[in-house]
XYZ file of C-alpha atoms in Angstrom:
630
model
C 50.426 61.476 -57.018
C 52.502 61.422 -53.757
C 52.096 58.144 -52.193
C 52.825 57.917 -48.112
C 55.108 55.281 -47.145
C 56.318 53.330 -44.128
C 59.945 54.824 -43.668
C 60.985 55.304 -39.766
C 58.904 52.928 -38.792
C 60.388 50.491 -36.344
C 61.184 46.501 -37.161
C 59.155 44.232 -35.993
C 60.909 41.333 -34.062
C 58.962 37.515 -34.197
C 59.965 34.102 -32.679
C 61.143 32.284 -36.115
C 63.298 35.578 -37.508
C 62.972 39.792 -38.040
C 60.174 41.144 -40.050
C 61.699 44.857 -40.442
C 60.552 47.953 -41.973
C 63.586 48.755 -44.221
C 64.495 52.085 -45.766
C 66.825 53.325 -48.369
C 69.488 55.084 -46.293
C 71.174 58.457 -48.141
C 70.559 61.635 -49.578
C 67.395 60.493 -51.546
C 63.902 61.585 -50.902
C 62.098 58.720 -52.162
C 61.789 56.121 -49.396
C 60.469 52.848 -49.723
C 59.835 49.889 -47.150
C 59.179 46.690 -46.866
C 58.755 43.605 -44.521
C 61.842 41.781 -44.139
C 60.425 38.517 -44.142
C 57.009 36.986 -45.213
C 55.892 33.622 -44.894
C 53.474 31.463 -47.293
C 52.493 27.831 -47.120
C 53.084 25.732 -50.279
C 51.096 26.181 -52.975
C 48.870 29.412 -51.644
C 49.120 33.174 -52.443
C 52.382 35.071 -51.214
C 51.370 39.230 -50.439
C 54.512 41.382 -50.572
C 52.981 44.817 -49.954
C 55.313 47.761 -50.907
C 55.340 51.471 -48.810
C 57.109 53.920 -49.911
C 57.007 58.016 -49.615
C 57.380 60.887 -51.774
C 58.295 64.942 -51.311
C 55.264 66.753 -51.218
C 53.390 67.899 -54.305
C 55.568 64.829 -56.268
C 54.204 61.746 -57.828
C 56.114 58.042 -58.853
C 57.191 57.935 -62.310
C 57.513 53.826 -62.073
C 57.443 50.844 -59.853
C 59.845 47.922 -60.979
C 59.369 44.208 -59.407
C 62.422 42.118 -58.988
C 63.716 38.919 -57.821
C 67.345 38.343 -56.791
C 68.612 34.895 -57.786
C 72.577 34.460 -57.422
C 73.049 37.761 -57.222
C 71.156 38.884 -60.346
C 68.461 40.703 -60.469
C 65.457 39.529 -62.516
C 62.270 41.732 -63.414
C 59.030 40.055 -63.089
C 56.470 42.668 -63.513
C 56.542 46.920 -63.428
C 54.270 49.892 -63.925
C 55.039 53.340 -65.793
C 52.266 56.219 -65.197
C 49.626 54.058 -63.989
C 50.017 51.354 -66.737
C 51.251 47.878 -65.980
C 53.197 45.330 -67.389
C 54.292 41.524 -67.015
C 57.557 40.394 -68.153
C 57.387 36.789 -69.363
C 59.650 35.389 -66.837
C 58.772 31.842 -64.585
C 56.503 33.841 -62.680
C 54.162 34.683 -65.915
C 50.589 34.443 -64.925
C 51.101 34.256 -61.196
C 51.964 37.612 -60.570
C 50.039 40.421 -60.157
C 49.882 43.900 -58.558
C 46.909 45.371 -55.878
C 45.963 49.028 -55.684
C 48.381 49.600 -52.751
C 51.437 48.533 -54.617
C 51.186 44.863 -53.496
C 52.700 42.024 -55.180
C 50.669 38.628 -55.182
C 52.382 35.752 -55.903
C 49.304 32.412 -56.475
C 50.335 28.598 -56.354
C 53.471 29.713 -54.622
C 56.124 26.722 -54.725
C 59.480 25.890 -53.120
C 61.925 27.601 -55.835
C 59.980 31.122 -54.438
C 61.640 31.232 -51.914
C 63.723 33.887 -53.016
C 64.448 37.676 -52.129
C 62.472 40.090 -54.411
C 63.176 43.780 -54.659
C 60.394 46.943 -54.899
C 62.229 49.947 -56.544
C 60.047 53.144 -56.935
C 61.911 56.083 -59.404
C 60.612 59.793 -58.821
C 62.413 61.389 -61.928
C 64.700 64.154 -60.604
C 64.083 63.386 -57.073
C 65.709 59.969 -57.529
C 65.181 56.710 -57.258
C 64.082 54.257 -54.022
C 64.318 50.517 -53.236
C 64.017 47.918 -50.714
C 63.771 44.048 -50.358
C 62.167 41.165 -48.716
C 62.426 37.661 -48.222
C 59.987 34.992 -49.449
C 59.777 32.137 -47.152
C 57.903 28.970 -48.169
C 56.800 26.495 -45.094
C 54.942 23.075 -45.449
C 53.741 21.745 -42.320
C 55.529 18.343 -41.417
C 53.101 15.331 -41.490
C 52.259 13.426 -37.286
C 55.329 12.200 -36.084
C 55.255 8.316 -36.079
C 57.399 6.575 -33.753
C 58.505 2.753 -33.982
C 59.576 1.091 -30.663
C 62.272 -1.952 -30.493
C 59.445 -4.740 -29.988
C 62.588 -7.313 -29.283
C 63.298 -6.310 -25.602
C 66.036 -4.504 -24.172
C 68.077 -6.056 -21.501
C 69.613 -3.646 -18.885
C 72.795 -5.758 -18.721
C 73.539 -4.885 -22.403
C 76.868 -3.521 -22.830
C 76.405 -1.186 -25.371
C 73.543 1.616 -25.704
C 70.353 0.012 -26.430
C 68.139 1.223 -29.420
C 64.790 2.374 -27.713
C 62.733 3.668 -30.855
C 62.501 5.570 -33.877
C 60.555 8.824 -34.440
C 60.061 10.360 -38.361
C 58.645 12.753 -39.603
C 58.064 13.449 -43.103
C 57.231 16.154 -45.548
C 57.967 19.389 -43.842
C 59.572 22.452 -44.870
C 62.185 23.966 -43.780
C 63.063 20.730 -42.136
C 61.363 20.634 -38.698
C 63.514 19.725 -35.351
C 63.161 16.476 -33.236
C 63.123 16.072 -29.726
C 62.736 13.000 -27.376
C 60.528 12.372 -24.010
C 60.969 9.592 -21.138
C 57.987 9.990 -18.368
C 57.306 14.185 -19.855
C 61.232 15.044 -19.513
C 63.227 15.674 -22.207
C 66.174 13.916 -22.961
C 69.468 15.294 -24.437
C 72.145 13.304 -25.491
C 75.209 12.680 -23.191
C 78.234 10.501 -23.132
C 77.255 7.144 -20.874
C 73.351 6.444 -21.049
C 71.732 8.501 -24.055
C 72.631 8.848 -27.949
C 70.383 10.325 -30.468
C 71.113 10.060 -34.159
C 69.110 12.488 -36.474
C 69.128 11.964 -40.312
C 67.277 14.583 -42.482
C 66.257 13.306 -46.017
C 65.650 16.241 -49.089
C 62.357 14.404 -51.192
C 62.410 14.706 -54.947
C 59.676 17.305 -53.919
C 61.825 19.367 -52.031
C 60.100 18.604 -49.044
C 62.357 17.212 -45.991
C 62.042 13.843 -43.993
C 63.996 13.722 -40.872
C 64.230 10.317 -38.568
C 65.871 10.299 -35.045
C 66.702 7.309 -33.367
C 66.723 7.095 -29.733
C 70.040 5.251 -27.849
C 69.549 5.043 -24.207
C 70.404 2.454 -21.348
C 67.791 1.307 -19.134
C 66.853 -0.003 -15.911
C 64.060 -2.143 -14.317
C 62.262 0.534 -13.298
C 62.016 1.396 -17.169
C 59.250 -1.700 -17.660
C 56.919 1.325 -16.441
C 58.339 4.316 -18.619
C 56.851 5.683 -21.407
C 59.115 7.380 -24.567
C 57.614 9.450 -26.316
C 58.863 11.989 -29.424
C 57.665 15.653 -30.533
C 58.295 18.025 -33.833
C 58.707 21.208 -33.785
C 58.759 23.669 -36.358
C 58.285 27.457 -36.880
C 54.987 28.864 -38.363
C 53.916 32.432 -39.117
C 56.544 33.643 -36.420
C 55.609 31.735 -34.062
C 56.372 27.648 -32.829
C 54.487 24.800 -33.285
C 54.628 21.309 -31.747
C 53.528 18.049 -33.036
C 53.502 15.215 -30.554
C 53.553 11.476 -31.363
C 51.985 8.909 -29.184
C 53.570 7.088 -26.009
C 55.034 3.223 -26.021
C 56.601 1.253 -23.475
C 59.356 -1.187 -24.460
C 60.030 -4.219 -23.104
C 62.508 -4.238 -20.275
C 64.657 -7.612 -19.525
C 66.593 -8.148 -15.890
C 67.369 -10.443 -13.466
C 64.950 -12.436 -10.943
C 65.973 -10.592 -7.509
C 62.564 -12.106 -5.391
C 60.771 -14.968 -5.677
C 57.671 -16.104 -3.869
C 55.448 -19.284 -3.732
C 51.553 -17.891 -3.246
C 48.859 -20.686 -2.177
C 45.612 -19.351 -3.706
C 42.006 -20.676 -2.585
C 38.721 -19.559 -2.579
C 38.471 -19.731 1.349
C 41.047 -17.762 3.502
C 40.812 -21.587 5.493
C 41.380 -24.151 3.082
C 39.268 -27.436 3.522
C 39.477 -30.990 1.988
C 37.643 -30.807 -1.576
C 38.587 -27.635 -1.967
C 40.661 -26.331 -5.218
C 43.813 -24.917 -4.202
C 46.326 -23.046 -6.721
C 50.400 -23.168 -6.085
C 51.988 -20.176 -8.284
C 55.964 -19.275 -7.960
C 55.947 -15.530 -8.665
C 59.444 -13.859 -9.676
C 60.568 -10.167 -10.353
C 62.283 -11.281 -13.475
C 61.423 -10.369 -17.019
C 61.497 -12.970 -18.781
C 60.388 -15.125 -16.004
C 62.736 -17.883 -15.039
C 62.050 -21.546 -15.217
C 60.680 -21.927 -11.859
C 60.518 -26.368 -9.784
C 58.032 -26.820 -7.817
C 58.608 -29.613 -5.217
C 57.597 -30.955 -1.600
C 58.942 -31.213 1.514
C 58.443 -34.560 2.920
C 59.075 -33.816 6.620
C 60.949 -36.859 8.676
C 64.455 -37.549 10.833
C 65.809 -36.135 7.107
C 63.991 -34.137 5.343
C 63.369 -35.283 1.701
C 62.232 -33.184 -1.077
C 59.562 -34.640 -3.680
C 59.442 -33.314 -7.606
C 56.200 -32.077 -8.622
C 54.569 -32.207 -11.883
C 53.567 -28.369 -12.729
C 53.287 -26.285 -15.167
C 56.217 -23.699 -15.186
C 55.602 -23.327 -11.261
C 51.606 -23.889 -11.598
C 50.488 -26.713 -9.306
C 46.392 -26.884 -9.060
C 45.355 -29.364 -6.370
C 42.343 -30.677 -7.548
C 40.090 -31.619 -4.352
C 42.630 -31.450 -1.798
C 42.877 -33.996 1.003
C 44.545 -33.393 4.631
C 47.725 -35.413 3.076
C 48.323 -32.663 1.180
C 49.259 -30.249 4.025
C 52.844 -29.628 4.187
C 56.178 -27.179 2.860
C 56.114 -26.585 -0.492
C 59.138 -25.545 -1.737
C 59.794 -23.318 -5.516
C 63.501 -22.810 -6.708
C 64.689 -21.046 -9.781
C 68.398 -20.543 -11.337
C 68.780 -16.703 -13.199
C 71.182 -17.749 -15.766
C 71.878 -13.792 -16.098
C 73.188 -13.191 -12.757
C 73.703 -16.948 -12.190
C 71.813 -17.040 -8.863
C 69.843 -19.850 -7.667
C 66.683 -18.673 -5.514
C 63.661 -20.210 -3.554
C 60.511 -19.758 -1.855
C 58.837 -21.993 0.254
C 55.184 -21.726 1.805
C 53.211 -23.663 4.167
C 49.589 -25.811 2.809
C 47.272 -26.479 5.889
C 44.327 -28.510 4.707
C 41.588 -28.346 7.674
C 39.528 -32.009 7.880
C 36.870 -33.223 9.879
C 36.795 -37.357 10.001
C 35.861 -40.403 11.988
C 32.481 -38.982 13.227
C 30.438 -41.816 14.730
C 27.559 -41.972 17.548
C 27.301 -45.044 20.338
C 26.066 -46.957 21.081
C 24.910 -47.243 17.027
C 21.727 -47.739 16.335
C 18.571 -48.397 16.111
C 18.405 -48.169 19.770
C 15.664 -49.903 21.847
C 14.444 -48.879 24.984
C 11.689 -49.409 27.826
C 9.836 -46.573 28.793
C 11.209 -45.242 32.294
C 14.663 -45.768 30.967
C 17.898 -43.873 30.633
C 19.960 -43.579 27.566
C 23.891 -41.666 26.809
C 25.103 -41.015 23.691
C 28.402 -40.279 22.927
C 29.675 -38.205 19.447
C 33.283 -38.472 18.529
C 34.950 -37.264 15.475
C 38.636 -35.837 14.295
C 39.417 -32.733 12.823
C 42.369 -30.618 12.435
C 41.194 -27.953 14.815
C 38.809 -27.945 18.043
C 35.473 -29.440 17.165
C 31.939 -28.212 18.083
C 29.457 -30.680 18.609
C 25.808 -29.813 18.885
C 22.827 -32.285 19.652
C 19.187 -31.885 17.816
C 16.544 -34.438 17.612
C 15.959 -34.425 13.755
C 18.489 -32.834 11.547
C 16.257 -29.495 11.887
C 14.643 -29.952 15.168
C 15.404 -27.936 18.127
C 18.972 -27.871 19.889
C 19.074 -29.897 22.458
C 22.450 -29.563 24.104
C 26.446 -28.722 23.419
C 29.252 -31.253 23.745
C 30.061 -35.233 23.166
C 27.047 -36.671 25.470
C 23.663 -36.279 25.490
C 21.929 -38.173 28.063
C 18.152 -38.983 27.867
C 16.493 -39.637 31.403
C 13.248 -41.696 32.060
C 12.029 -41.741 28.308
C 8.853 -42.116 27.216
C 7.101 -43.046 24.174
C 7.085 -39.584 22.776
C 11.058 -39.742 23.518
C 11.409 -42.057 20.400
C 13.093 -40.191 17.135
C 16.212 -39.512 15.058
C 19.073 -37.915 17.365
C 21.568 -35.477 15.289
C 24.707 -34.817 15.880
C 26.286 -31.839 14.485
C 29.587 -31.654 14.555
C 31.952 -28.438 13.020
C 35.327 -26.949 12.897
C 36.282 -24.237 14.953
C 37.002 -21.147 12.434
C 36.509 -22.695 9.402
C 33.308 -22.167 7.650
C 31.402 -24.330 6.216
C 33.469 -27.743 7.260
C 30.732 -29.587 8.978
C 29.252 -33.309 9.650
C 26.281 -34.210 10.819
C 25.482 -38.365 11.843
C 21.856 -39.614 13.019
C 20.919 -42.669 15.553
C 17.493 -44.097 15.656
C 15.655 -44.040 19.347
C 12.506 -46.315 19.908
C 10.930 -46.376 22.991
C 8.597 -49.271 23.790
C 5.275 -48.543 26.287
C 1.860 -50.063 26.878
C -0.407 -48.612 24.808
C -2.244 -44.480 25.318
C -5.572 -43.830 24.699
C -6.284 -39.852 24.524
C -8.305 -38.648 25.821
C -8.959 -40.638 29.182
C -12.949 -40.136 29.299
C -15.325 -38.920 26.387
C -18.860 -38.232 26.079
C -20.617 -38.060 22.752
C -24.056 -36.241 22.319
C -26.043 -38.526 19.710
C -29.761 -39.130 17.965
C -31.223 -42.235 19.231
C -31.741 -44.478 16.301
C -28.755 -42.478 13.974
C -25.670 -43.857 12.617
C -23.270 -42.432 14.923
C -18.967 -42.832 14.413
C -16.761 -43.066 17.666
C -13.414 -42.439 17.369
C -10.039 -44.424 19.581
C -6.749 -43.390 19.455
C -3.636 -45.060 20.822
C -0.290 -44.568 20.978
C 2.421 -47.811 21.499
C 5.470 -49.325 20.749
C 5.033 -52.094 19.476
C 2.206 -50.902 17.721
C -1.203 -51.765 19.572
C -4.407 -53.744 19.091
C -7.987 -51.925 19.331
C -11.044 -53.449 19.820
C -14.828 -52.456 20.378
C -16.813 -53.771 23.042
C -19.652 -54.134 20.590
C -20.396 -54.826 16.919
C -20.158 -52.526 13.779
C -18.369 -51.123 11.445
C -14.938 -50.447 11.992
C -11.788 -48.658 10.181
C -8.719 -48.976 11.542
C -5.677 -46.218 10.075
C -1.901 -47.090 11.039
C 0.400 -43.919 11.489
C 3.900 -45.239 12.585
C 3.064 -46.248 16.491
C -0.289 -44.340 16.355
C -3.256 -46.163 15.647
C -7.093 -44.910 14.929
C -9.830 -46.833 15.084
C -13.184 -45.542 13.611
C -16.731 -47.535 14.353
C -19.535 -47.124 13.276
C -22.756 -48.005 14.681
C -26.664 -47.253 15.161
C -27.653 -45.638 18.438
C -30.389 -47.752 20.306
C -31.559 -47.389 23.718
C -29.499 -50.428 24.846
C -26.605 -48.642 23.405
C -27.467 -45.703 25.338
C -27.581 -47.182 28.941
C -24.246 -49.161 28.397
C -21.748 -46.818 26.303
C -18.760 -47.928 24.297
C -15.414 -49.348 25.262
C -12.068 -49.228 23.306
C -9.376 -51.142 24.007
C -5.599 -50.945 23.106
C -4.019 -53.968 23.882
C 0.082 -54.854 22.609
C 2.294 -57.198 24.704
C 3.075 -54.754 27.177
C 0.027 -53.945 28.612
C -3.667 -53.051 27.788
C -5.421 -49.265 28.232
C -9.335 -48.982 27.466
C -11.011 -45.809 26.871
C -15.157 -45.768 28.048
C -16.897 -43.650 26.008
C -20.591 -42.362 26.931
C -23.839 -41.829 24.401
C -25.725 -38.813 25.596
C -29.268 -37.542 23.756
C -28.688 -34.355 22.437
C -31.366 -31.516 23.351
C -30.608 -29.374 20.276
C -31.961 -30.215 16.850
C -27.728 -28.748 15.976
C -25.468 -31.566 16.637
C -22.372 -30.045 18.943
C -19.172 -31.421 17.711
C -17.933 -34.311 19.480
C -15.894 -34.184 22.515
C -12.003 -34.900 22.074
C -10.937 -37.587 19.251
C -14.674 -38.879 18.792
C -16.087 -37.706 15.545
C -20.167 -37.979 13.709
C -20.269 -38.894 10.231
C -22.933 -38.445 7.969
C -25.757 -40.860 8.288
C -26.457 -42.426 5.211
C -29.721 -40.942 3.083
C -31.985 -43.978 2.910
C -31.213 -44.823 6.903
C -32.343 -41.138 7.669
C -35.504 -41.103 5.753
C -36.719 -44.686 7.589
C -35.478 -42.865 11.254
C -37.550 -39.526 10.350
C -40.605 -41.915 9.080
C -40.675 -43.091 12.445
C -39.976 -40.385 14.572
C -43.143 -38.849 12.604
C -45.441 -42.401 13.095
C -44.573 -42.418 17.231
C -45.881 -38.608 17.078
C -49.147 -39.480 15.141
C -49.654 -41.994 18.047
C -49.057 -40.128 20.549
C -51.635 -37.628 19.628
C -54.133 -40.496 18.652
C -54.067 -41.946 22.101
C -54.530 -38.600 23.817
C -57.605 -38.071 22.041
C -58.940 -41.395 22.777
C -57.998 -41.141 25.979
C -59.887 -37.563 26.391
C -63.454 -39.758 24.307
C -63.035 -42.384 27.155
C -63.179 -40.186 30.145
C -66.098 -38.390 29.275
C -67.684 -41.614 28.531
C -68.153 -40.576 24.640
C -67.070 -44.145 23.396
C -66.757 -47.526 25.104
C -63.908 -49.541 25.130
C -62.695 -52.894 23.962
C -59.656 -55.175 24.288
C -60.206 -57.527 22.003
C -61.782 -55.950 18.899
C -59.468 -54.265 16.628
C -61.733 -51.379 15.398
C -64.263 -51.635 18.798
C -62.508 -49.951 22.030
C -63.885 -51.469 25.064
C -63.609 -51.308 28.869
C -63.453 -54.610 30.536
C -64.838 -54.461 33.795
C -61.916 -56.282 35.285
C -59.462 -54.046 34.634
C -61.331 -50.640 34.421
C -58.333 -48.922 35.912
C -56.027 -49.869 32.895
C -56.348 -47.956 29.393
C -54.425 -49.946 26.693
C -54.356 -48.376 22.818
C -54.220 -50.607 20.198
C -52.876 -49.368 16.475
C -52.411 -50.939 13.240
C -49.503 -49.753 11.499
C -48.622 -49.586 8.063
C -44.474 -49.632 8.324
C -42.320 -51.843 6.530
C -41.569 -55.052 8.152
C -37.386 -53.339 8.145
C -39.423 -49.851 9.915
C -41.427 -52.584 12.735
C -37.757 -53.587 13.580
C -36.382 -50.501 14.262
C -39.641 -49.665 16.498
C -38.407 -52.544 18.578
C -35.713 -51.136 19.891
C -32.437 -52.941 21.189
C -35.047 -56.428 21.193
C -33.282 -58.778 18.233
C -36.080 -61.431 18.759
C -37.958 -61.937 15.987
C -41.663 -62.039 16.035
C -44.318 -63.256 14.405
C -44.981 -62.033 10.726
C -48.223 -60.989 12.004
C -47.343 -58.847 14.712
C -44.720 -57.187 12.762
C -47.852 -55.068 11.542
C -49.299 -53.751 15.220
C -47.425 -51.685 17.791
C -49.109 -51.198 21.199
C -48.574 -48.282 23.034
C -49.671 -48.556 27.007
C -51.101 -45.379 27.926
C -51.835 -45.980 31.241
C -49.597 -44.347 33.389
């Protein structure tokens, strides 16, 4: 059986080492080749294959399976004509042979790593061999890295440690390298030293630890170290990156400031305000806060704070001033400070005069003057009311020939020029005294005769006026500050017609009336009432009596015009003095007088009588006489 093999081919060159084709060199025609290296991980199955080639028309007479160990060679496992056997070596059970030729080594471990041998005999044509090397990895576990927590001052005179990076259980043992900011750092004879120690496990597996030596600076507080391990798998490199830590940097305080914090760019009294010193140092120094107290020498005052925190609570306009902040480095024995200026805007002493409550005679003049203090240029603005409308800019307001409507609270608003929100406001009390106002100046009311009618008189005075009625009824008087309204009440009688109503407002400045005029209405729909005079609802048993009579004058009415019609066409006589006879007496033939009994209440009689408070006889309370003459 001839078997074609891999002789003349060329090597094959990787990353981690040379995988060549060998061949037997020489006179002999059996060639055999193999891989020069071939790589496993721990504890899988190794594949050697074996090529080799034959003269034509030839076949193998064995194939033999060594490993070299110290120079001696050890079979592990042949064939003769086809048939195959295991030698019981270390290897017993975990070797075997493929179709093509190819050894398989299972559970491979770290003592394979060894060279093993193929050797192929031919009989007379000789005998061929070659050999390869078994190479075993284990990939190394994360890298872990382990900074120097303690802090690393960059006046240290030796090397500081920066961190530790290990990696464990790899095989072969993997290499370290170290990172500052994604540049790699190589050790040199001032600022960097890197010590590597590589540790062989009971398992055969290697730990190796590098430590990182390197000096730093202050621009170091914002570097980050990192470490990476490399190692070589399948022919080709891996990396395995651990993550990134700062360290802690210690230097020197080289600035210093003193910061005034507030919630307002302008800072006004009640306001919280916030004094921080603020160094460069790491640790930061012990930082004093104190105050300037400004004078022919200037003093400086200790303040309580807490390591160079001062919060001012509240702050009042004695708190403007210098604040001062001082610190001592004890590393590069340097004494530093900071000072920065507190301006507390106030507004103060606002006051109106003359005070008040102000009195004043209508006609009269009035100035009022606003003065406060403040720390900048003031604005003063002048409202009646606190909301009411602006009524001028400035210290003085001046009111001219006031009148009773004149009288009121006067505001002054006073604020701080460029500082929000810092603002006073202070009220004085006008009063104006007048003779009493009645509005409107005439009236005229359209009434019922005989209804309960309500006129209405409104005045305006300071002091506070008197109203009266020129008649009787009922009246309700309602007191609104220096507005009074009077409300009366009375029934609407003929007399009451002819003469009207008078109001009067009387305090002891004066007296106004108001003469108000009762007009029948022609409309069954009551207009509303001219200006302030109002109707009210007439009560329901006073209505029914007024429409009882209104409906007794009509029956009368018609009852005389039909005697009236019998008597000129002579159909009855006529009669004074009988009250069921109508008679004509011949004196007065020219005169036609109706006489009618009436059924009404003796409270209904009354009202027929009109604006006449006599009283009459209880019998003629029962008889009305209506004159029909003209």
């Amino acid at each position: 059986m001839a078997r074609s093999g891999a002789a003349g081919r060329p090597g094959l060159l990787l990353a981690c080492g040379l995988l060549l084709w060998g061949a037997t060199g020489g006179a002999s025609k059996v060639e055999v080749s193999l891989l020069e290296v071939v790589e496993v991980e721990l504890g899988q199955t190794a594949r050697i294959p074996c090529n080799f080639s034959l003269p034509e028309a030839s076949d193998y007479a064995y194939i033999n399976w060594f490993y070299i160990d110290k120079r001696s060679r050890t079979k592990i496992y042949y064939m003769v004509r086809g048939q195959v056997f295991e030698v019981d070596t270390e290897y017993k059970g975990r070797v075997a042979m493929e179709d093509d030729f190819t050894l398989t080594i299972s559970r491979v471990t770290l003592q394979d790593a060894r060279t093993f041998v193929c050797q192929v005999g031919a009989g007379s044509l000789g005998v061929g061999e070659n050999r390869t090397k078994l190479h075993i990895y284990k990939t190394p576990e994360p890298p872990e890295i382990q900074v120097n927590d303690a802090g690393i001052p960059v006046t240290s005179k030796e090397i500081p440690k920066i961190a530790v990076c290990i990696s464990k259980n790899g095989f072969p043992a993997p290499n370290i390298t170290w990172y500052k900011n994604g540049s790699p750092l190589w050790q040199d004879d001032t600022k960097i030293s890197i010590l590597s120690t590589l540790i062989k496990e009971s398992s055969g597996l290697y730990t190796v630890s590098s430590t990182l030596f390197a000096r730093v600076s202050r621009e170091d507080r914002q570097s980050r170290f990192h470490c990476a391990v490399s190692y070589c798998l399948l022919g080709a490199d891996q990396t395995a990156v651990s993550e990134k830590v700062n360290v802690t940097v210690f230097y020197s305080t080289e600035k210093l400031s003193l910061v005034i914090r507030s919630p307002q760019p302008q800072v006004r009294e009640g306001d919280e305000v916030t004094l921080h010193c603020e160094g460069d140092g790491n640790p930061p120094p012990e930082y004093n806060l104190l105050k300037v107290q400004e004078g022919a020498q200037a003093e400086e005052k200790d303040l309580t704070s807490s390591n160079g925190v001062l919060i001012l609570r509240k702050v009042k306009k004695e708190d403007s001033g210098r604040y001062l902040c001082r610190t001592f480095d004890l590393d590069s024995m340097a004494s530093l400070e900071a000072t920065a200026e507190l301006s507390v805007n106030y507004l103060e002493g606002l006051k109106i005069t003359p005070e008040g409550p102000i009195q004043l005679q209508q006609g009269e003049g009035l100035a009022l003057t606003c003065d406060a203090r403040g720390s900048k240029p003031l604005e003063l603005r002048w409202k009646k009311e606190k909301k009411g409308k602006l009524l001028g800019h400035g210290k003085q307001l001046k009111l001219s020939n006031v009148t009773l409507e004149s009288s009121g609270n006067y505001s002054c608003e006073v604020s701080v020029a460029g500082v929000p929100g810092l603002s006073r406001s202070k009220q004085v009390y006008v009063t104006v005294h007048a003779k009493p106002q009645i509005s409107p100046k005439d009236s005229l009311v359209p009434v019922k005769q005989n209804e309960l009618v309500t006129l209405m008189c409104r005045a305006t005075a300071l002091p506070e006026p008197t109203i009266t009625w020129s008649i009787n009824g009922t009246v309700q008087n309602h007191i609104d500050h220096h507005h009074v309204i009077s409300n009366l009440t009375v029934q609407v009688t003929p007399e009451l017609l002819q003469s009207g109503v008078t109001c009067m407002a009387t305090n002891k400045l004066g007296t106004s009336s108001l003469h108000i005029t009762l007009q029948l209405r022609t409309t069954t729909t009551s207009p509303p009432p001219i200006g302030n005079t109002t109707e009210q609802k007439t009560q329901e048993s006073k209505g029914v009596i007024i429409v009882a009579v209104i409906v007794c004058i009509l029956v009368i009415a018609v009852l005389g015009a039909v005697l009236y019609f019998l008597h000129k066409k002579g159909k009855i006589p006529c009669n004074r003095t009988g009250k069921q006879d109508i008679t004509r007496p011949d004196a007065r033939k020219d005169e036609i007088v109706v006489e009618v009994k009436s059924d009404k209440l003796p409270e209904e009689a009354g009202l027929l009588q009109g604006a006449n408070s006599e009283k009459r006889p209880a019998g003629d309370q029962a008889e009305k006489y209506i004159d029909l003459r003209n």
